[in-house]
Coordinates of N, CA and C in Angstrom, one line a residue:
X1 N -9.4 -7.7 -22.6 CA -9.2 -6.4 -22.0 C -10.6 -5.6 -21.9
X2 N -12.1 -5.7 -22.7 CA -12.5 -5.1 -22.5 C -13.8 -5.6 -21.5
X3 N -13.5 -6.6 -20.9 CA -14.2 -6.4 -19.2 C -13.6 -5.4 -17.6
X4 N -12.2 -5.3 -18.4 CA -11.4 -4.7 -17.2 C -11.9 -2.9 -17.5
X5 N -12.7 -2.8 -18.8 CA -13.0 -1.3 -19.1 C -14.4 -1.6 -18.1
X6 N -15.2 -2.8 -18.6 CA -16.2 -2.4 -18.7 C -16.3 -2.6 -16.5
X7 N -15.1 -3.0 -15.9 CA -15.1 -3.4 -14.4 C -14.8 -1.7 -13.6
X8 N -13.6 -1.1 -14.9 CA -14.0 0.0 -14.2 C -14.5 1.5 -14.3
X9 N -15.7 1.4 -15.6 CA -16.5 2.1 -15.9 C -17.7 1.6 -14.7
X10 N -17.8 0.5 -14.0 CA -18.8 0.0 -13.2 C -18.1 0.8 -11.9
X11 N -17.1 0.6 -11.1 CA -16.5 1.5 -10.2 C -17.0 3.1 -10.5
X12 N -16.6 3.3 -11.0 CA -16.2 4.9 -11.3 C -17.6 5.4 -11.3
X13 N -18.7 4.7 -11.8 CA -20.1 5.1 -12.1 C -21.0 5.0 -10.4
X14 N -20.5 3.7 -9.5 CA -20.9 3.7 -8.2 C -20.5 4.6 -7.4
X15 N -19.0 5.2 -7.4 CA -18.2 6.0 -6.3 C -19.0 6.9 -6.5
X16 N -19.0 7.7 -5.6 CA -19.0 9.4 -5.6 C -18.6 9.5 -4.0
X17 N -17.5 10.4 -4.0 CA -17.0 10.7 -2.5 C -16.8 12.3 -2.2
X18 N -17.9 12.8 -1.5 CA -18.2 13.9 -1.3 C -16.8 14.4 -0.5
X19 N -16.4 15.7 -0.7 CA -15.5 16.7 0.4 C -16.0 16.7 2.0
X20 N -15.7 15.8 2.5 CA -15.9 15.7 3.8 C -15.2 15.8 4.8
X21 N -13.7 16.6 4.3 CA -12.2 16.9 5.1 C -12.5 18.9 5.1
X22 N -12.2 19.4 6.3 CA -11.9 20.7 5.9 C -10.6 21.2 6.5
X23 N -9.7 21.9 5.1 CA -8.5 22.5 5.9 C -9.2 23.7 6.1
X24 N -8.5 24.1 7.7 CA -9.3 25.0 7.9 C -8.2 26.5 8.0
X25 N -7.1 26.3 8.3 CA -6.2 27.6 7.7 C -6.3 27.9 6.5
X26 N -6.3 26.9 5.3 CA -6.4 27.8 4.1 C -8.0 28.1 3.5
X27 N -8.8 27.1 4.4 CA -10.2 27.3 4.1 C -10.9 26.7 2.6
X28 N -10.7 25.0 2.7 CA -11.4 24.3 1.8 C -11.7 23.0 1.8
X29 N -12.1 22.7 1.2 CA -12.7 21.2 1.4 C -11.9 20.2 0.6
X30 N -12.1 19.0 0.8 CA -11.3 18.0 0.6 C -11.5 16.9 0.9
X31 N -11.3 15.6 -0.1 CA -11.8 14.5 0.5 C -10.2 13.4 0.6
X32 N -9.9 12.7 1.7 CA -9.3 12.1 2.1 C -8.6 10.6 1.4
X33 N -7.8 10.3 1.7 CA -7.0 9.3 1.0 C -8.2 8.0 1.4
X34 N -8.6 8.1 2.9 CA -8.6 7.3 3.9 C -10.5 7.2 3.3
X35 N -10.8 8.3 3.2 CA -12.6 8.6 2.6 C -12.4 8.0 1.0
X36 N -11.8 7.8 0.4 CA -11.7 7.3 -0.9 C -11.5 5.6 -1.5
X37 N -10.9 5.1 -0.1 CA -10.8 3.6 -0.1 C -11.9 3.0 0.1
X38 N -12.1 3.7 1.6 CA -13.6 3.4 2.4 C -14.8 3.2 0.9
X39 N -14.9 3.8 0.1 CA -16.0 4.0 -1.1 C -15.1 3.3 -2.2
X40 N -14.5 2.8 -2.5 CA -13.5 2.4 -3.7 C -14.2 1.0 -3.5
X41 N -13.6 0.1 -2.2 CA -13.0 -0.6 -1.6 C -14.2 -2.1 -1.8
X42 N -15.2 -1.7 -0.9 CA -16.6 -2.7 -1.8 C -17.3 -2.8 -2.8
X43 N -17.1 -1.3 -3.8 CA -17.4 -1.9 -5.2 C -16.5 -2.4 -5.6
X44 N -15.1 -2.3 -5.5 CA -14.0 -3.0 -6.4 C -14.2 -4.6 -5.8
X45 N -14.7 -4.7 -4.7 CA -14.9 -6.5 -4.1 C -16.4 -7.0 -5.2
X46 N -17.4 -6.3 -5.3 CA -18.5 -6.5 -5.7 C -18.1 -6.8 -7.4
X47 N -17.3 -6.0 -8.1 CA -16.8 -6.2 -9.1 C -15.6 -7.2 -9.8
X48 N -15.3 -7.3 -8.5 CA -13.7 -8.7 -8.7 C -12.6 -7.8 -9.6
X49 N -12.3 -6.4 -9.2 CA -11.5 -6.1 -9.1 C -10.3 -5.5 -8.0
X50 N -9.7 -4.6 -8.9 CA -8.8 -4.0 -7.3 C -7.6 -3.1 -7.9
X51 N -6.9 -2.2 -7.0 CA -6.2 -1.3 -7.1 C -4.9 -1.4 -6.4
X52 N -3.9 -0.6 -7.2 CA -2.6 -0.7 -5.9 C -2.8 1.2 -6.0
X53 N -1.9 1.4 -5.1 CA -1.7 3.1 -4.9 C 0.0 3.3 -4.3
X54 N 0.1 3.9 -5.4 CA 1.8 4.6 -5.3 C 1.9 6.2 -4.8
X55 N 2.8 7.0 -4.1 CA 3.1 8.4 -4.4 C 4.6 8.4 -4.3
X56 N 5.1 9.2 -5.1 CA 6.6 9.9 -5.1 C 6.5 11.0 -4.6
X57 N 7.6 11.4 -4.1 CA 8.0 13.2 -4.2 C 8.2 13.8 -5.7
X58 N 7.7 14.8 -6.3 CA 8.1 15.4 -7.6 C 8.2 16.4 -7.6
X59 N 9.8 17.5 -8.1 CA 9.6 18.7 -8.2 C 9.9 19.7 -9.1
X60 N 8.7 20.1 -9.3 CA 8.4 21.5 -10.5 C 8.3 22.7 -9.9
X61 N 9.3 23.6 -11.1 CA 9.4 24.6 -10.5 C 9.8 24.9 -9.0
X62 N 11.0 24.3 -8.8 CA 11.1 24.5 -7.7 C 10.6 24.4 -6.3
X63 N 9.1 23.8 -6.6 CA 8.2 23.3 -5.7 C 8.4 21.8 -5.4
X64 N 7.8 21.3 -4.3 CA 7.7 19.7 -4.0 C 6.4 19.3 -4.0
X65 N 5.8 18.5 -5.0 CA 4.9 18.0 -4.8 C 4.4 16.2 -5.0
X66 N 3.5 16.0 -4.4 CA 3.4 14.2 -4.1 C 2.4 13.8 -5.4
X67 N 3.1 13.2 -6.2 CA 2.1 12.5 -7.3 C 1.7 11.3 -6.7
X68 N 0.6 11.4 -6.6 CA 0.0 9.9 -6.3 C -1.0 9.1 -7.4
X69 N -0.3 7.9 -7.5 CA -1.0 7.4 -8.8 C -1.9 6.0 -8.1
X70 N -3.0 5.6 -9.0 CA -3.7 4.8 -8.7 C -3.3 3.8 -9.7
X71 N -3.5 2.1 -9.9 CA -3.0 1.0 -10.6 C -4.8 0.3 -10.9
X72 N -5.7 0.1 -11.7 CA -6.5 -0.3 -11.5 C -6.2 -1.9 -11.9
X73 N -6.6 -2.8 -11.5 CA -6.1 -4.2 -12.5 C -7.8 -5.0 -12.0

């Protein structure tokens, strides 16, 4: 197990994915599902690993909101 720390402390240390999405009615920045793969996507090949990605609907407090979870393997 502890290559799969050390595969993605090597990820996590490459990425950096700047806010390069802006909602512009509520006025903020934001970086994209689609901007996050793009940058994930060749270090996790460089590294011989990889990811799945899930979301549900979940709701708190009467709210709806999408958890989305990442699977690193």
């Amino acid at each position: 197990m502890p290559s799969l720390y050390k595969k993605l402390t090597a990820v996590r240390s490459a990425v950096s994915v700047p806010k390069g999405q802006r909602n512009t009615f509520a006025g903020y920045d934001y970086r994209s599902l689609e901007d996050i793969t793009k940058a994930v996507n060749p270090v996790c090949q460089a590294n011989g690993c990889g990811y799945f990605l899930s979301d549900n609907p979940e709701e708190i407090a009467g709210r709806v909101y999408i958890k989305a979870t990442a699977t690193f393997y």
